[in-house]
CSV table of C-alpha atoms and ligand atoms in Angstrom, one decimal:
chain,number,residue,atom,x,y,z
W,24,MET,CA,109.5,77.5,66.2
W,25,VAL,CA,107.9,80.2,68.7
W,26,LYS,CA,110.2,80.9,72.0
W,27,PHE,CA,109.2,81.2,75.4
W,28,VAL,CA,111.6,84.0,75.8
W,29,ASP,CA,109.3,85.9,72.8
W,30,SER,CA,106.3,85.1,74.7
W,31,LYS,CA,103.4,87.0,76.3
W,32,PHE,CA,104.3,86.0,79.5
W,33,VAL,CA,108.0,86.9,79.5
W,34,LYS,CA,106.5,90.3,78.1
W,35,LYS,CA,105.0,91.4,80.8
W,36,ILE,CA,106.5,90.2,83.5
W,37,SER,CA,109.4,92.3,82.4
W,38,GLU,CA,107.5,95.3,81.9
W,39,ILE,CA,106.0,95.3,85.5
W,40,THR,CA,109.4,94.4,86.8
W,41,HIS,CA,110.7,96.9,85.4
W,42,GLU,CA,107.6,99.5,86.1
W,43,SER,CA,108.3,98.1,90.0
W,44,TYR,CA,111.6,99.4,89.6
W,45,THR,CA,111.3,102.7,88.6
W,46,ASP,CA,108.4,103.4,90.9
W,47,GLY,CA,111.4,102.7,93.4
W,48,TRP,CA,110.0,99.9,95.3
W,49,ASP,CA,113.0,97.3,94.2
W,50,GLU,CA,116.1,98.1,95.3
W,51,ARG,CA,118.8,96.0,94.7
W,52,ASN,CA,117.4,92.3,94.6
W,53,GLY,CA,114.2,93.8,96.4
W,54,GLY,CA,111.1,92.3,95.1
W,55,ASN,CA,109.9,88.9,93.4
W,56,ILE,CA,107.2,87.9,91.3
W,57,SER,CA,105.7,84.4,90.4
W,58,LEU,CA,103.2,83.6,87.4
W,59,ARG,CA,101.0,80.8,87.6
W,60,ILE,CA,100.6,79.6,83.8
W,61,ASP,CA,98.2,77.4,82.3
W,62,ALA,CA,99.7,73.9,80.1
W,63,VAL,CA,97.8,74.8,77.3
W,64,ASP,CA,99.2,78.1,77.1
W,65,LEU,CA,102.9,76.5,77.1
W,66,LYS,CA,102.0,73.7,74.6
W,67,ASP,CA,103.4,76.1,71.3
W,68,PHE,CA,106.7,76.6,72.9
W,69,GLU,CA,109.4,74.1,72.0
W,70,ASP,CA,112.2,75.2,74.4
W,71,VAL,CA,110.1,74.1,77.9
W,72,LYS,CA,110.0,70.7,77.3
W,73,ASP,CA,113.3,69.2,79.0
W,74,ILE,CA,114.0,69.4,82.3
W,75,LYS,CA,117.1,71.3,83.0
W,76,LYS,CA,117.2,70.5,87.0
W,77,THR,CA,115.1,69.9,89.3
W,78,LEU,CA,115.3,71.6,92.8
W,79,ALA,CA,114.2,70.9,96.2
W,80,LEU,CA,111.4,73.2,97.6
W,81,GLY,CA,112.0,72.5,101.2
W,82,PHE,CA,108.2,72.1,102.0
W,83,ASN,CA,104.8,70.4,100.5
W,84,ALA,CA,103.5,71.8,97.7
W,85,SER,CA,101.7,69.0,96.6
W,86,PRO,CA,98.2,70.9,96.4
W,87,LEU,CA,100.0,72.8,93.3
W,88,ALA,CA,101.4,69.4,91.6
W,89,GLY,CA,101.5,69.7,87.9
W,90,GLU,CA,101.4,73.4,88.1
W,91,TYR,CA,103.7,76.1,85.8
W,92,PHE,CA,105.1,79.2,87.4
W,93,LEU,CA,107.3,82.2,85.7
W,94,VAL,CA,109.3,83.5,88.4
W,95,THR,CA,111.8,85.7,89.6
W,96,GLY,CA,115.5,84.5,90.2
W,97,THR,CA,117.1,84.7,93.6
W,98,GLY,CA,119.5,87.7,94.4
W,99,ARG,CA,118.2,88.8,90.9
W,100,TYR,CA,117.8,93.0,90.3
W,101,PHE,CA,114.2,94.1,89.0
W,102,ARG,CA,115.7,96.8,87.0
W,103,ASN,CA,117.7,93.9,84.5
W,104,VAL,CA,115.1,91.5,84.0
W,105,ILE,CA,113.5,93.5,81.0
W,106,ASN,CA,117.3,92.9,79.3
W,107,GLN,CA,118.3,89.4,80.2
W,108,SER,CA,114.9,87.5,81.1
W,109,THR,CA,116.4,84.2,80.4
W,110,LEU,CA,119.1,84.5,83.4
W,111,ASP,CA,116.7,86.5,85.7
W,112,LEU,CA,113.5,84.5,85.3
W,113,GLY,CA,113.1,80.8,85.4
W,114,LEU,CA,109.7,78.5,84.4
W,115,VAL,CA,109.1,75.6,86.6
W,116,GLN,CA,106.6,72.8,87.2
W,117,ILE,CA,106.0,71.3,90.9
W,118,THR,CA,106.5,67.7,90.9
W,119,ASP,CA,103.8,65.4,91.5
W,120,ASP,CA,104.9,65.3,94.9
W,121,GLY,CA,104.8,68.2,95.9
W,122,GLN,CA,108.5,68.7,96.8
W,123,LYS,CA,110.5,69.9,93.9
W,124,ALA,CA,110.3,72.2,91.1
W,125,LYS,CA,111.5,71.4,87.9
W,126,LEU,CA,113.4,74.0,86.0
W,127,LEU,CA,112.3,74.1,82.2
W,128,TRP,CA,113.3,77.1,81.2
W,129,GLY,CA,115.3,80.3,82.3
W,130,PHE,CA,117.9,80.8,84.9
W,131,GLU,CA,120.4,79.5,82.2
W,132,ASP,CA,123.4,81.6,84.3
W,133,GLY,CA,122.9,78.8,87.4
W,134,GLY,CA,120.1,81.0,89.1
W,135,LEU,CA,117.4,80.1,91.3
W,136,PRO,CA,114.2,80.8,91.9
W,137,THR,CA,113.6,84.0,94.8
W,138,SER,CA,114.2,83.2,98.4
W,139,GLU,CA,110.7,84.0,99.1
W,140,PHE,CA,109.3,80.8,97.0
W,141,PRO,CA,107.7,79.1,99.9
W,142,SER,CA,105.5,82.2,100.6
W,143,HIS,CA,104.8,82.7,97.0
W,144,LEU,CA,103.7,78.9,96.7
W,145,MET,CA,101.9,79.1,99.7
W,146,THR,CA,100.1,82.2,99.0
W,147,HIS,CA,98.9,80.2,95.2
W,148,ILE,CA,97.8,77.4,97.4
W,149,GLU,CA,95.6,79.4,100.0
W,150,ARG,CA,94.3,81.9,96.9
W,151,LEU,CA,93.6,79.5,94.3
W,152,LYS,CA,91.1,77.5,97.3
W,153,ILE,CA,89.6,81.2,97.4
W,154,ASP,CA,89.6,82.3,93.6
W,155,PRO,CA,90.6,79.9,91.0
W,156,THR,CA,91.2,82.5,88.3
W,157,GLN,CA,94.4,83.9,90.5
W,158,ARG,CA,97.6,83.4,89.1
W,159,VAL,CA,99.6,86.2,90.7
W,160,VAL,CA,101.7,87.0,93.4
W,161,MET,CA,104.0,90.2,93.7
W,162,HIS,CA,106.6,91.1,96.6
W,163,CYS,CA,107.9,94.6,96.6
W,164,HIS,CA,109.0,97.2,98.8
W,165,PRO,CA,107.0,100.0,98.4
W,166,THR,CA,108.5,102.9,100.3
W,167,ASN,CA,105.8,105.0,102.2
W,168,LEU,CA,103.7,101.6,103.2
W,169,ILE,CA,106.8,100.5,105.3
W,170,ALA,CA,107.4,103.9,106.6
W,171,LEU,CA,103.8,103.4,107.9
W,172,SER,CA,105.0,100.4,109.6
W,173,PHE,CA,106.8,102.7,111.9
W,174,THR,CA,104.5,105.3,112.8
W,175,GLN,CA,101.1,103.1,113.1
W,176,GLU,CA,100.1,100.3,115.7
W,177,LEU,CA,100.5,96.9,113.6
W,178,ASP,CA,96.8,96.7,113.5
W,179,GLU,CA,95.0,95.7,110.3
W,180,ALA,CA,91.8,97.5,111.0
W,181,GLN,CA,93.4,101.2,112.0
W,182,ILE,CA,96.1,100.4,108.9
W,183,SER,CA,93.2,99.6,106.6
W,184,ARG,CA,91.0,102.5,107.6
W,185,LEU,CA,93.8,105.3,107.2
W,186,LEU,CA,94.6,103.4,104.1
W,187,TRP,CA,90.7,103.8,103.0
W,188,LYS,CA,90.2,107.5,104.1
W,189,MET,CA,93.8,108.5,101.8
W,190,GLN,CA,91.7,108.4,98.6
W,191,ALA,CA,88.0,107.3,97.3
W,192,GLU,CA,90.0,104.8,95.6
W,193,SER,CA,91.2,102.4,98.4
W,194,LEU,CA,87.7,100.9,99.2
W,195,VAL,CA,87.0,100.1,96.4
W,196,VAL,CA,90.0,98.6,95.3
W,197,PHE,CA,90.8,96.9,98.5
W,198,PRO,CA,87.5,97.0,100.5
W,199,GLU,CA,88.3,93.6,102.8
W,200,GLY,CA,91.7,95.7,103.6
W,201,ILE,CA,94.8,94.7,104.5
W,202,GLY,CA,96.1,92.2,106.3
W,203,VAL,CA,99.4,92.7,108.4
W,204,ILE,CA,101.8,89.9,110.1
W,205,PRO,CA,104.7,90.5,112.5
W,206,TYR,CA,107.6,91.4,112.1
W,207,MET,CA,109.4,88.6,110.9
W,208,THR,CA,112.4,87.3,109.0
W,209,PRO,CA,112.5,86.8,105.3
W,210,GLY,CA,112.9,84.1,103.1
W,211,THR,CA,112.1,81.1,105.8
W,212,THR,CA,108.8,78.7,105.7
W,213,ASP,CA,107.6,80.4,108.8
W,214,ILE,CA,106.9,83.8,107.2
W,215,GLY,CA,105.4,82.0,104.3
W,216,ARG,CA,102.8,80.1,106.3
W,217,ALA,CA,102.1,84.0,108.2
W,218,THR,CA,101.5,85.4,104.6
W,219,ALA,CA,99.4,82.2,103.4
W,220,THR,CA,97.2,82.2,106.8
W,221,LYS,CA,96.6,86.2,106.0
W,222,MET,CA,95.7,85.3,102.5
W,223,GLN,CA,92.7,83.7,103.4
W,224,ASP,CA,91.2,87.2,103.9
W,225,PHE,CA,93.5,89.9,101.9
W,226,ARG,CA,94.6,90.3,99.3
W,227,VAL,CA,97.5,92.3,100.2
W,228,VAL,CA,100.1,91.5,103.2
W,229,MET,CA,102.1,94.3,104.6
W,230,TRP,CA,105.4,93.1,106.2
W,231,PRO,CA,106.2,95.6,108.8
W,232,HIS,CA,110.1,97.3,107.8
W,233,HIS,CA,110.1,95.4,104.7
W,234,GLY,CA,107.0,95.7,102.4
W,235,ILE,CA,104.1,94.2,100.7
W,236,PHE,CA,102.7,90.9,98.9
W,237,GLY,CA,99.9,91.4,96.9
W,238,VAL,CA,98.2,88.6,94.5
W,239,GLY,CA,96.0,88.9,91.9
W,240,ALA,CA,94.3,87.5,88.7
W,241,ASP,CA,97.2,88.7,86.4
W,242,LEU,CA,99.6,91.4,86.4
W,243,ASP,CA,98.4,94.4,86.2
W,244,GLU,CA,95.6,93.6,88.6
W,245,THR,CA,97.9,93.0,91.2
W,246,PHE,CA,100.6,95.9,90.2
W,247,GLY,CA,97.5,98.1,90.7
W,248,LEU,CA,96.8,96.8,93.7
W,249,ILE,CA,100.0,97.2,95.2
W,250,GLU,CA,100.4,101.0,93.5
W,251,THR,CA,96.7,101.9,94.8
W,252,VAL,CA,97.9,101.1,98.8
W,253,GLU,CA,101.1,102.6,97.9
W,254,LYS,CA,99.2,106.0,96.6
W,255,ALA,CA,97.5,105.7,99.9
W,256,ALA,CA,100.3,105.3,101.5
W,257,THR,CA,102.2,108.4,100.1
W,258,ILE,CA,99.4,110.4,100.5
W,259,TYR,CA,99.5,110.2,104.5
W,260,SER,CA,103.4,110.8,104.1
W,261,GLN,CA,102.6,114.1,102.1
W,262,ILE,CA,99.9,115.0,104.7
W,263,GLY,CA,102.9,114.4,107.2
W,264,ALA,CA,105.1,117.0,105.1
W,265,GLN,CA,102.7,119.5,105.0
W,266,GLY,CA,102.3,119.7,108.6
W,267,GLY,CA,100.5,116.5,109.7
W,268,LYS,CA,97.3,118.2,110.8
W,269,ILE,CA,94.3,116.9,109.1
W,270,LYS,CA,91.5,119.5,109.0
W,271,GLN,CA,88.9,117.1,107.2
W,272,SER,CA,88.8,113.9,105.9
W,273,ILE,CA,86.4,110.9,104.3
W,274,THR,CA,83.9,110.0,107.0
W,275,ASP,CA,82.9,106.6,107.7
W,276,ASN,CA,79.2,107.0,105.9
W,277,GLN,CA,81.1,108.6,103.3
W,278,LEU,CA,82.9,105.3,103.0
W,279,ARG,CA,79.7,103.2,103.7
W,280,GLU,CA,78.4,105.5,100.5
W,281,LEU,CA,81.6,104.6,98.5
W,282,ALA,CA,81.1,101.0,99.1
W,283,ALA,CA,77.0,101.1,98.0
W,284,ALA,CA,77.9,103.1,95.2
W,285,PHE,CA,80.8,100.8,93.8
W,286,ASN,CA,78.8,97.6,94.9
W,287,VAL,CA,81.9,96.7,97.2
W,288,THR,CA,81.3,95.2,100.7
W,289,ALA,CA,83.9,96.8,103.0
W,290,ASN,CA,85.0,94.3,105.6
W,291,PRO,CA,82.3,94.4,108.4
W,292,LYS,CA,85.3,94.1,111.6
W,293,PHE,CA,87.0,97.4,109.8
W,294,LEU,CA,83.9,99.7,109.3
P,28,LIG,O1,113.9,89.4,96.5
P,28,LIG,O2,112.8,91.1,98.3
P,28,LIG,O3,112.5,89.8,100.6
P,28,LIG,C1,114.3,89.9,97.9
P,28,LIG,C2,113.7,90.5,99.0
P,28,LIG,C3,113.2,89.7,100.1
P,29,LIG,ZN1,111.7,91.9,100.5
């Protein structure tokens, strides 16, 4: 029998949680990931057929009825997932009425999906309307991006332009810029709704004084997106460490040339 624990899905999510932890973005139980998996990709695994328990979601996720998600557990540490994936990960299927999730695999010591599951599912709902290839939502606490939320106005145009100008890579990887919500209490459906609304226009959203939400087609792409945003914020921090005086930078015209060369459209509201 092919066991789900040996699947490419568990392997990859374990690798990415470990990498994110190693990068310093997931102290203690910080961070969470959800990965949407097609039914056809689960059919060979005998150990994902039975419903272990049913969990209330606390909101209506009916646009995702029947969908399967591999998700990190609430209170679980990213650093541990790689060594205890059957405890720290769970595979769930959203019920037909969209009110609950059926646990099919994992969370073997009684775990539950991340406290940010509402934000994840609401984000999946919005992103699927825009891009059906979208499978991943990832949240973590990248240090330098969080620092920016103290030193900069919480203004999407200003923060996006700042990050674009820190390295040539930024505009190419996130030409739509970065969404910013106000500071809000984590784990609530309110922050979920605010995040999902921003996800109509952006693939990456800053949670001031807390962290980031990123989305993508797969785990590598989503991780790479967050990594690129955080690299830009890190360069800004390092400029501060070198005295903070900027003598030259990428100009608006050079950003336009970059967009043309890489065939991306920079958010016209920001450039
Ligand atoms: O998973 O990061 O925002 C713990 C968190 C909550
Ligand atoms: Zn968090």
